[in-house]
Tab-separated table of C-alpha atoms and ligand atoms in Angstrom:
chain	number	residue	atom	x	y	z
O	1	MET	CA	5.511	-30.540	-19.104
O	2	SER	CA	8.510	-31.572	-17.000
O	3	LYS	CA	8.040	-34.230	-14.370
O	4	LYS	CA	10.130	-32.059	-12.117
O	5	ILE	CA	7.366	-29.482	-11.774
O	6	ASN	CA	5.675	-29.614	-8.380
O	7	ASN	CA	8.397	-31.574	-6.671
O	8	LEU	CA	8.345	-29.157	-3.773
O	9	ILE	CA	6.409	-31.120	-1.178
O	10	ARG	CA	3.583	-28.853	-0.188
O	11	HIS	CA	1.109	-28.817	2.609
O	12	ARG	CA	-2.491	-29.142	1.425
O	13	SER	CA	-3.354	-25.489	2.150
O	14	THR	CA	-4.516	-23.387	-0.792
O	15	ARG	CA	-2.268	-20.423	-1.559
O	16	LEU	CA	-3.588	-17.186	-2.951
O	17	THR	CA	-2.639	-13.600	-3.427
O	18	LEU	CA	-4.488	-10.431	-4.297
O	19	TYR	CA	-2.329	-8.975	-6.988
O	20	ASN	CA	-2.309	-5.712	-8.836
O	21	HIS	CA	0.896	-3.767	-9.307
O	22	LYS	CA	-1.141	-0.580	-9.196
O	23	GLY	CA	-0.806	0.794	-5.678
O	24	GLY	CA	-3.546	1.577	-3.189
O	25	VAL	CA	-6.285	-0.542	-4.738
O	26	GLY	CA	-7.165	-2.008	-1.351
O	27	LYS	CA	-5.184	-5.277	-1.392
O	28	THR	CA	-4.191	-5.213	2.269
O	29	THR	CA	-7.614	-4.097	3.471
O	30	LEU	CA	-9.344	-6.768	1.410
O	31	LEU	CA	-7.033	-9.441	2.794
O	32	VAL	CA	-7.808	-8.549	6.394
O	33	ASN	CA	-11.536	-8.682	5.711
O	34	ILE	CA	-11.512	-11.830	3.591
O	35	ALA	CA	-9.368	-13.613	6.199
O	36	SER	CA	-11.840	-12.735	8.956
O	37	ALA	CA	-14.765	-13.795	6.794
O	38	LEU	CA	-13.102	-17.159	6.129
O	39	ALA	CA	-12.337	-17.558	9.843
O	40	SER	CA	-15.983	-16.777	10.672
O	41	LEU	CA	-16.926	-19.675	8.396
O	42	GLY	CA	-14.613	-22.020	10.306
O	43	TYR	CA	-11.450	-21.935	8.151
O	44	ARG	CA	-7.894	-21.437	9.325
O	45	VAL	CA	-6.051	-18.698	7.479
O	46	LEU	CA	-2.380	-17.716	7.391
O	47	LEU	CA	-1.650	-14.161	6.248
O	48	VAL	CA	1.899	-13.696	4.993
O	49	ASP	CA	3.135	-10.125	4.927
O	50	ALA	CA	5.387	-10.285	1.885
O	51	ASP	CA	5.412	-6.547	1.293
O	52	PRO	CA	8.502	-4.758	2.649
O	53	GLN	CA	6.188	-1.815	3.455
O	54	CYS	CA	4.778	-4.093	6.236
O	55	ASN	CA	1.343	-2.467	6.020
O	56	LEU	CA	-0.479	-5.678	6.857
O	57	THR	CA	1.617	-6.205	9.981
O	58	SER	CA	1.071	-2.598	11.093
O	59	TYR	CA	-2.634	-2.984	10.381
O	60	LEU	CA	-3.052	-6.071	12.567
O	61	VAL	CA	-0.549	-5.526	15.361
O	62	ASP	CA	0.189	-2.734	17.892
O	63	THR	CA	2.973	-0.378	16.845
O	64	ASP	CA	5.095	-1.172	19.940
O	65	VAL	CA	4.996	-4.872	19.204
O	66	VAL	CA	5.803	-4.338	15.513
O	67	ASP	CA	8.779	-2.129	16.460
O	68	GLU	CA	10.049	-4.793	18.834
O	69	TRP	CA	9.735	-7.492	16.171
O	70	LEU	CA	11.611	-5.351	13.655
O	71	ASP	CA	14.345	-4.473	16.174
O	72	ASN	CA	14.854	-8.156	17.001
O	73	SER	CA	14.308	-9.749	13.625
O	74	ASP	CA	18.024	-10.458	13.231
O	75	SER	CA	18.225	-12.465	16.449
O	76	GLU	CA	18.036	-16.265	16.795
O	77	ASN	CA	14.403	-16.227	17.854
O	78	GLY	CA	13.235	-13.388	15.628
O	79	SER	CA	9.561	-13.325	14.634
O	80	THR	CA	9.428	-11.935	11.117
O	81	ILE	CA	9.663	-13.298	7.593
O	82	TRP	CA	13.217	-11.908	7.500
O	83	SER	CA	14.111	-13.938	10.618
O	84	ALA	CA	13.123	-17.056	8.691
O	85	ILE	CA	15.109	-16.196	5.553
O	86	LYS	CA	18.214	-14.805	7.227
O	87	PRO	CA	20.254	-18.060	7.330
O	88	PHE	CA	19.816	-18.399	3.572
O	89	MET	CA	20.853	-14.793	3.048
O	90	GLU	CA	23.952	-15.141	5.229
O	91	SER	CA	25.304	-18.453	4.058
O	92	TYR	CA	22.721	-20.273	1.921
O	93	GLY	CA	21.847	-22.050	5.199
O	94	ASP	CA	18.615	-23.779	6.159
O	95	LEU	CA	15.632	-21.589	6.876
O	96	ASN	CA	14.535	-20.791	10.430
O	97	PHE	CA	11.105	-21.743	11.665
O	98	VAL	CA	9.065	-18.757	12.829
O	99	LYS	CA	5.963	-19.213	14.915
O	100	PRO	CA	3.164	-17.139	13.403
O	101	PHE	CA	1.274	-14.610	15.484
O	102	GLU	CA	-2.325	-15.636	16.216
O	103	ARG	CA	-4.336	-12.474	15.569
O	104	GLN	CA	-7.749	-13.957	16.279
O	105	GLU	CA	-9.219	-17.405	16.249
O	106	GLY	CA	-8.385	-18.895	12.861
O	107	VAL	CA	-6.297	-15.940	11.625
O	108	TYR	CA	-2.496	-16.181	11.813
O	109	LEU	CA	0.121	-13.714	10.630
O	110	LEU	CA	3.675	-14.252	9.448
O	111	PRO	CA	4.915	-10.714	10.152
O	112	GLY	CA	6.569	-8.653	7.461
O	113	ASP	CA	9.934	-6.940	7.607
O	114	ILE	CA	11.497	-3.978	5.856
O	115	ARG	CA	14.588	-6.136	5.356
O	116	LEU	CA	12.655	-8.316	2.970
O	117	SER	CA	13.801	-5.743	0.407
O	118	GLU	CA	17.355	-7.134	0.858
O	119	PHE	CA	16.066	-10.568	-0.095
O	120	GLU	CA	14.282	-8.996	-3.041
O	121	GLN	CA	17.568	-7.566	-4.315
O	122	GLU	CA	19.189	-10.984	-3.962
O	123	LEU	CA	16.326	-12.512	-5.938
O	124	ASN	CA	17.662	-10.975	-9.147
O	125	GLN	CA	20.835	-13.062	-8.747
O	126	ILE	CA	18.770	-16.064	-7.592
O	127	TRP	CA	16.805	-15.919	-10.851
O	128	VAL	CA	20.054	-15.849	-12.852
O	129	ASP	CA	21.303	-18.811	-10.754
O	130	CYS	CA	18.133	-20.717	-11.660
O	131	LEU	CA	18.683	-19.987	-15.345
O	132	GLN	CA	22.242	-21.293	-14.898
O	133	ARG	CA	20.881	-24.434	-13.209
O	134	LYS	CA	22.577	-23.724	-9.879
O	135	VAL	CA	20.991	-25.511	-6.918
O	136	ARG	CA	21.249	-22.452	-4.639
O	137	GLY	CA	19.078	-20.557	-7.110
O	138	PHE	CA	16.238	-23.025	-6.650
O	139	LYS	CA	16.715	-22.991	-2.895
O	140	GLY	CA	16.439	-19.190	-2.886
O	141	ALA	CA	13.474	-19.018	-5.267
O	142	SER	CA	11.498	-21.445	-3.108
O	143	ALA	CA	12.609	-20.051	0.284
O	144	ILE	CA	9.374	-18.208	1.100
O	145	SER	CA	7.319	-21.098	-0.208
O	146	GLU	CA	9.107	-23.487	2.140
O	147	ILE	CA	8.700	-21.244	5.168
O	148	VAL	CA	4.987	-21.027	4.448
O	149	ASN	CA	4.822	-24.747	3.941
O	150	VAL	CA	6.210	-25.524	7.376
O	151	ILE	CA	3.928	-23.023	9.115
O	152	ALA	CA	0.858	-24.172	7.172
O	153	LYS	CA	1.535	-27.733	8.210
O	154	LYS	CA	2.189	-26.959	11.893
O	155	GLU	CA	-0.893	-24.755	12.216
O	156	ASN	CA	-3.123	-26.881	10.002
O	157	ILE	CA	-3.912	-23.964	7.706
O	158	ASP	CA	-6.640	-24.090	5.043
O	159	PHE	CA	-5.897	-20.856	3.171
O	160	VAL	CA	-2.654	-18.918	2.843
O	161	PHE	CA	-2.914	-15.335	1.581
O	162	TYR	CA	0.181	-13.401	0.593
O	163	ASP	CA	0.021	-9.643	0.919
O	164	VAL	CA	2.316	-8.198	-1.727
O	165	GLY	CA	3.612	-4.754	-2.591
O	166	PRO	CA	2.431	-2.765	-5.601
O	167	ASN	CA	5.093	-3.601	-8.161
O	168	ILE	CA	6.232	-6.033	-10.817
O	169	GLY	CA	9.428	-7.085	-9.088
O	170	PRO	CA	11.349	-10.300	-8.429
O	171	LEU	CA	9.763	-10.826	-5.006
O	172	ASN	CA	6.258	-10.736	-6.410
O	173	ARG	CA	7.392	-13.025	-9.218
O	174	VAL	CA	8.398	-15.855	-6.828
O	175	ILE	CA	5.271	-15.327	-4.771
O	176	LEU	CA	2.957	-15.482	-7.755
O	177	LEU	CA	4.769	-18.605	-8.940
O	178	ASP	CA	4.117	-20.171	-5.535
O	179	CYS	CA	0.396	-19.393	-5.568
O	180	ASP	CA	-2.326	-21.788	-6.613
O	181	PHE	CA	-4.582	-18.850	-7.422
O	182	PHE	CA	-4.507	-15.088	-7.731
O	183	ILE	CA	-7.277	-12.526	-7.472
O	184	ILE	CA	-7.156	-9.060	-8.999
O	185	PRO	CA	-8.474	-6.183	-6.917
O	186	ALA	CA	-9.217	-3.216	-9.150
O	187	ALA	CA	-10.437	0.295	-8.580
O	188	CYS	CA	-12.839	1.728	-11.140
O	189	ASP	CA	-10.671	4.259	-12.880
O	190	LEU	CA	-8.621	4.719	-16.001
O	191	PHE	CA	-5.343	3.649	-14.349
O	192	SER	CA	-6.801	0.339	-13.228
O	193	VAL	CA	-8.037	-0.405	-16.730
O	194	ARG	CA	-4.600	0.316	-18.144
O	195	ALA	CA	-2.745	-1.627	-15.451
O	196	LEU	CA	-4.446	-4.895	-16.427
O	197	LYS	CA	-2.523	-5.173	-19.685
O	198	THR	CA	0.852	-4.991	-17.948
O	199	LEU	CA	-0.392	-7.382	-15.289
O	200	GLY	CA	-1.459	-10.022	-17.806
O	201	LYS	CA	1.750	-9.679	-19.793
O	202	SER	CA	3.970	-9.989	-16.696
O	203	LEU	CA	2.181	-13.096	-15.481
O	204	TYR	CA	2.377	-14.613	-18.951
O	205	ASP	CA	6.148	-13.990	-19.113
O	206	TRP	CA	6.795	-15.263	-15.581
O	207	ILE	CA	4.910	-18.512	-16.100
O	208	LEU	CA	6.581	-19.239	-19.431
O	209	GLU	CA	10.038	-18.358	-18.180
O	210	TRP	CA	9.582	-20.562	-15.134
O	211	GLN	CA	8.487	-23.445	-17.365
O	212	VAL	CA	11.814	-23.184	-19.187
O	213	ILE	CA	13.746	-22.972	-15.915
O	214	ALA	CA	11.870	-25.947	-14.493
O	215	GLN	CA	12.587	-28.058	-17.574
O	216	LEU	CA	16.297	-27.353	-17.252
O	217	ALA	CA	16.494	-27.730	-13.468
O	218	PRO	CA	18.872	-30.357	-12.108
O	219	ASP	CA	17.122	-33.362	-10.542
O	220	ASN	CA	15.979	-32.907	-6.959
O	221	SER	CA	15.908	-29.119	-7.217
O	222	LEU	CA	13.206	-27.448	-5.166
O	223	LEU	CA	10.752	-26.146	-7.720
O	224	LEU	CA	7.966	-23.672	-7.322
O	225	PRO	CA	4.719	-24.962	-8.843
O	226	GLY	CA	4.674	-22.051	-11.306
O	227	ARG	CA	0.981	-22.307	-12.205
O	228	PRO	CA	-0.957	-19.453	-10.610
O	229	LYS	CA	-4.542	-19.728	-11.819
O	230	TYR	CA	-6.689	-16.681	-12.282
O	231	LEU	CA	-9.629	-16.939	-9.881
O	232	GLY	CA	-11.292	-13.607	-10.544
O	233	TYR	CA	-11.464	-9.919	-9.771
O	234	ILE	CA	-12.920	-7.759	-7.012
O	235	LEU	CA	-14.103	-4.262	-7.788
O	236	GLN	CA	-13.181	-1.697	-5.227
O	237	ARG	CA	-15.532	1.234	-5.338
O	238	PHE	CA	-14.426	2.918	-2.182
O	239	ARG	CA	-13.465	6.278	-3.641
O	240	MET	CA	-16.781	6.861	-5.373
O	241	TYR	CA	-19.480	9.144	-4.055
O	242	GLY	CA	-22.898	10.100	-5.461
O	243	GLY	CA	-24.289	11.329	-8.819
O	244	ALA	CA	-21.901	12.047	-11.678
O	245	ILE	CA	-19.034	10.113	-10.159
O	246	ALA	CA	-21.287	7.087	-9.617
O	247	SER	CA	-22.100	6.948	-13.327
O	248	GLN	CA	-18.428	7.345	-14.228
O	249	PHE	CA	-17.764	4.534	-11.817
O	250	ALA	CA	-20.236	2.319	-13.677
O	251	GLY	CA	-18.528	3.161	-16.974
O	252	TYR	CA	-15.110	2.233	-15.682
O	253	ALA	CA	-16.480	-0.842	-13.918
O	254	GLY	CA	-17.602	-2.135	-17.323
O	255	LYS	CA	-14.206	-1.378	-18.840
O	256	VAL	CA	-12.349	-3.063	-15.990
O	257	GLU	CA	-14.544	-6.144	-16.378
O	258	LYS	CA	-13.953	-6.391	-20.119
O	259	SER	CA	-10.236	-5.835	-19.691
O	260	THR	CA	-9.939	-8.597	-17.091
O	261	TYR	CA	-11.199	-10.906	-19.800
O	262	SER	CA	-9.082	-9.688	-22.699
O	263	ASP	CA	-5.912	-8.863	-20.741
O	264	ILE	CA	-5.892	-11.661	-18.181
O	265	THR	CA	-8.174	-14.580	-19.081
O	266	GLU	CA	-7.380	-14.652	-22.794
O	267	VAL	CA	-3.678	-14.041	-22.278
O	268	LEU	CA	-3.274	-16.865	-19.747
O	269	ARG	CA	-5.341	-19.229	-21.870
O	270	ARG	CA	-2.679	-18.873	-24.563
O	271	ILE	CA	-0.387	-20.810	-22.217
O	272	ASP	CA	-2.943	-23.251	-20.882
O	273	LYS	CA	-6.753	-23.121	-20.702
O	274	ASP	CA	-6.685	-24.388	-17.120
O	275	LEU	CA	-4.918	-21.242	-15.948
O	276	ALA	CA	-8.056	-19.166	-16.506
O	277	LYS	CA	-11.124	-21.350	-16.694
O	278	GLY	CA	-13.826	-18.967	-15.500
O	279	THR	CA	-16.290	-17.088	-17.673
O	280	LEU	CA	-16.556	-13.333	-17.201
O	281	SER	CA	-19.459	-13.682	-14.777
O	282	GLN	CA	-17.782	-16.484	-12.832
O	283	THR	CA	-14.678	-14.392	-12.329
O	284	LYS	CA	-16.594	-11.556	-10.730
O	285	LEU	CA	-15.899	-12.361	-7.092
O	286	GLY	CA	-17.386	-9.260	-5.582
O	287	GLN	CA	-17.808	-5.547	-5.441
O	288	VAL	CA	-16.728	-3.862	-2.247
O	289	LYS	CA	-18.420	-0.674	-1.097
O	290	ASP	CA	-16.921	2.384	0.438
O	291	PHE	CA	-16.651	1.579	4.137
O	292	ALA	CA	-14.694	4.734	4.897
O	293	SER	CA	-16.394	5.387	8.233
O	294	LEU	CA	-15.334	1.938	9.478
O	295	VAL	CA	-11.706	2.334	8.356
O	296	PRO	CA	-10.458	4.201	11.464
O	297	PHE	CA	-12.084	1.607	13.762
O	298	SER	CA	-10.638	-1.214	11.727
O	299	GLN	CA	-7.116	0.214	11.588
O	300	THR	CA	-6.883	1.194	15.261
O	301	GLN	CA	-8.318	-2.117	16.498
O	302	GLY	CA	-6.511	-4.270	13.929
O	303	LEU	CA	-9.694	-6.089	13.009
O	304	SER	CA	-11.913	-6.492	9.961
O	305	PHE	CA	-14.623	-3.906	9.242
O	306	PHE	CA	-17.249	-6.186	10.759
O	307	ASP	CA	-15.345	-7.378	13.856
O	308	VAL	CA	-14.684	-3.920	15.274
O	309	GLU	CA	-16.223	-2.493	18.386
O	310	GLY	CA	-18.202	0.669	17.617
O	311	GLY	CA	-19.055	2.054	14.188
O	312	ASP	CA	-22.302	1.951	12.250
O	313	VAL	CA	-24.115	-1.313	12.936
O	314	SER	CA	-25.874	-1.643	9.571
O	315	MET	CA	-22.640	-0.864	7.721
O	316	LYS	CA	-20.890	-3.605	9.688
O	317	LYS	CA	-23.668	-6.012	8.743
O	318	ASP	CA	-23.258	-5.049	5.082
O	319	ALA	CA	-19.517	-5.544	5.304
O	320	LYS	CA	-19.906	-8.998	6.835
O	321	LYS	CA	-22.356	-9.996	4.130
O	322	GLU	CA	-20.121	-8.731	1.295
O	323	PHE	CA	-16.979	-10.368	2.598
O	324	GLN	CA	-18.669	-13.653	3.456
O	325	LEU	CA	-20.025	-13.737	-0.107
O	326	ILE	CA	-16.508	-13.286	-1.448
O	327	ALA	CA	-15.166	-15.876	1.014
O	328	ASN	CA	-17.784	-18.408	-0.062
O	329	LYS	CA	-16.918	-17.864	-3.726
O	330	ILE	CA	-13.245	-18.388	-2.936
O	331	ILE	CA	-14.065	-21.598	-1.053
O	332	SER	CA	-16.170	-23.053	-3.842
O	333	LEU	CA	-13.984	-21.951	-6.769
O	334	THR	CA	-10.727	-23.130	-5.205
O	335	SER	CA	-12.175	-26.515	-4.376
O	336	ASN	CA	-13.578	-27.030	-7.913
O	337	THR	CA	-10.856	-25.494	-10.034
P	1	ATP	N1	-13.622	-0.769	1.128
P	1	ATP	C1	-12.961	0.332	1.519
P	1	ATP	N2	-13.655	1.423	1.951
P	1	ATP	C2	-13.001	2.540	2.323
P	1	ATP	N3	-11.660	2.673	2.308
P	1	ATP	C3	-10.923	1.632	1.900
P	1	ATP	C4	-11.525	0.409	1.476
P	1	ATP	N4	-10.541	-0.448	1.124
P	1	ATP	C5	-9.390	0.227	1.306
P	1	ATP	N5	-9.603	1.476	1.755
P	1	ATP	C6	-8.579	2.501	2.047
P	1	ATP	O1	-7.798	2.733	0.867
P	1	ATP	C7	-6.435	2.937	1.209
P	1	ATP	C8	-5.569	1.925	0.451
P	1	ATP	O2	-5.906	0.622	0.904
P	1	ATP	P1	-4.825	-0.523	1.069
P	1	ATP	O3	-3.645	-0.047	1.851
P	1	ATP	O4	-5.550	-1.703	1.572
P	1	ATP	O5	-4.382	-0.706	-0.458
P	1	ATP	P2	-3.174	-1.567	-1.024
P	1	ATP	O6	-3.548	-1.980	-2.387
P	1	ATP	O7	-2.809	-2.631	-0.068
P	1	ATP	O8	-2.006	-0.488	-1.061
P	1	ATP	P3	-0.472	-0.783	-1.460
P	1	ATP	O9	-0.473	-0.904	-2.934
P	1	ATP	O10	0.284	0.412	-0.940
P	1	ATP	O11	-0.077	-2.047	-0.769
P	1	ATP	C9	-6.327	2.784	2.722
P	1	ATP	O12	-6.320	4.041	3.293
P	1	ATP	C10	-7.592	2.032	3.102
P	1	ATP	O13	-8.028	2.351	4.397
P	2	MG	MG1	-0.921	-3.099	0.752
């Protein structure tokens, strides 16, 4: 492997994303809850809204404030991810520092922006520039990584979580290539089973293509690490109720589990065994229940299921337990892997 790989100087924080190009599997909701669980255990978390839909930002922050951020994101002291990238987009200039929003103790947010889709369009050319060994290509491909790096260092962050949109596009490609680990959230249905194949294949292609690009890169280029390791999957059972559907759920849960092994673990191991070390049982990070009655509280207050005021007390207890279990697995697996 090229010596050039990893020459982007990174802060010690661990970077992760919950990735599944299938939409609506609960990525954003999981992130909010896992971040709060990690914060409750004393960790400092940066959430990066890297989805142009900005759902995470709307989830955590009042609409008026979000609108103001979006209206002003082009200005000198803008607050969103677009504000940070803008100088690169305008003239390949140096990135702006953006102070993250402190949502609660230990949970910070780099707000999203609809205009991130403009950067995503540019990323197609940036990828071509990388293949042609042009320095600006590497600068563009690592732009989000660098922004995150500066914030993680300033705020002394332990875990960075990227919230990404449901697609296999160039923005998600650079984000995955920046991550140390990725987690797959999956619903228990036919579409989730089928999506895993495409997911594994895309990751396989991205990692291999980046290896080629990194080998060819001119010296001193900023390089993404390009080695996202598969940490595990989380089953989302929130759309399942009672009898017949519950047994169908169990059937699909088994299929999803098997497919994570054949379509993700085995595929990544063809590149490098270290990219997917866990056994099937080790990669099961959790199974999240239907917390539908807590959703309105959570979304209006911008807090995790278990931090909200009001709502069913025993359900909140359950939620805290489930998400702290997942958080503890993430802590131990990322420190050992
Ligand atoms: N554990 C849960 N219990 C009940 N409802 C949930 C749960 N998790 C997520 N939901 C609901 O499912 C819907 C989709 O969730 P969410 O937006 O988090 O998915 P997503 O994967 O981020 O979607 P997208 O692909 O559009 O980014 C939301 O309405 C959310 O409130
Ligand atoms: Mg989302």
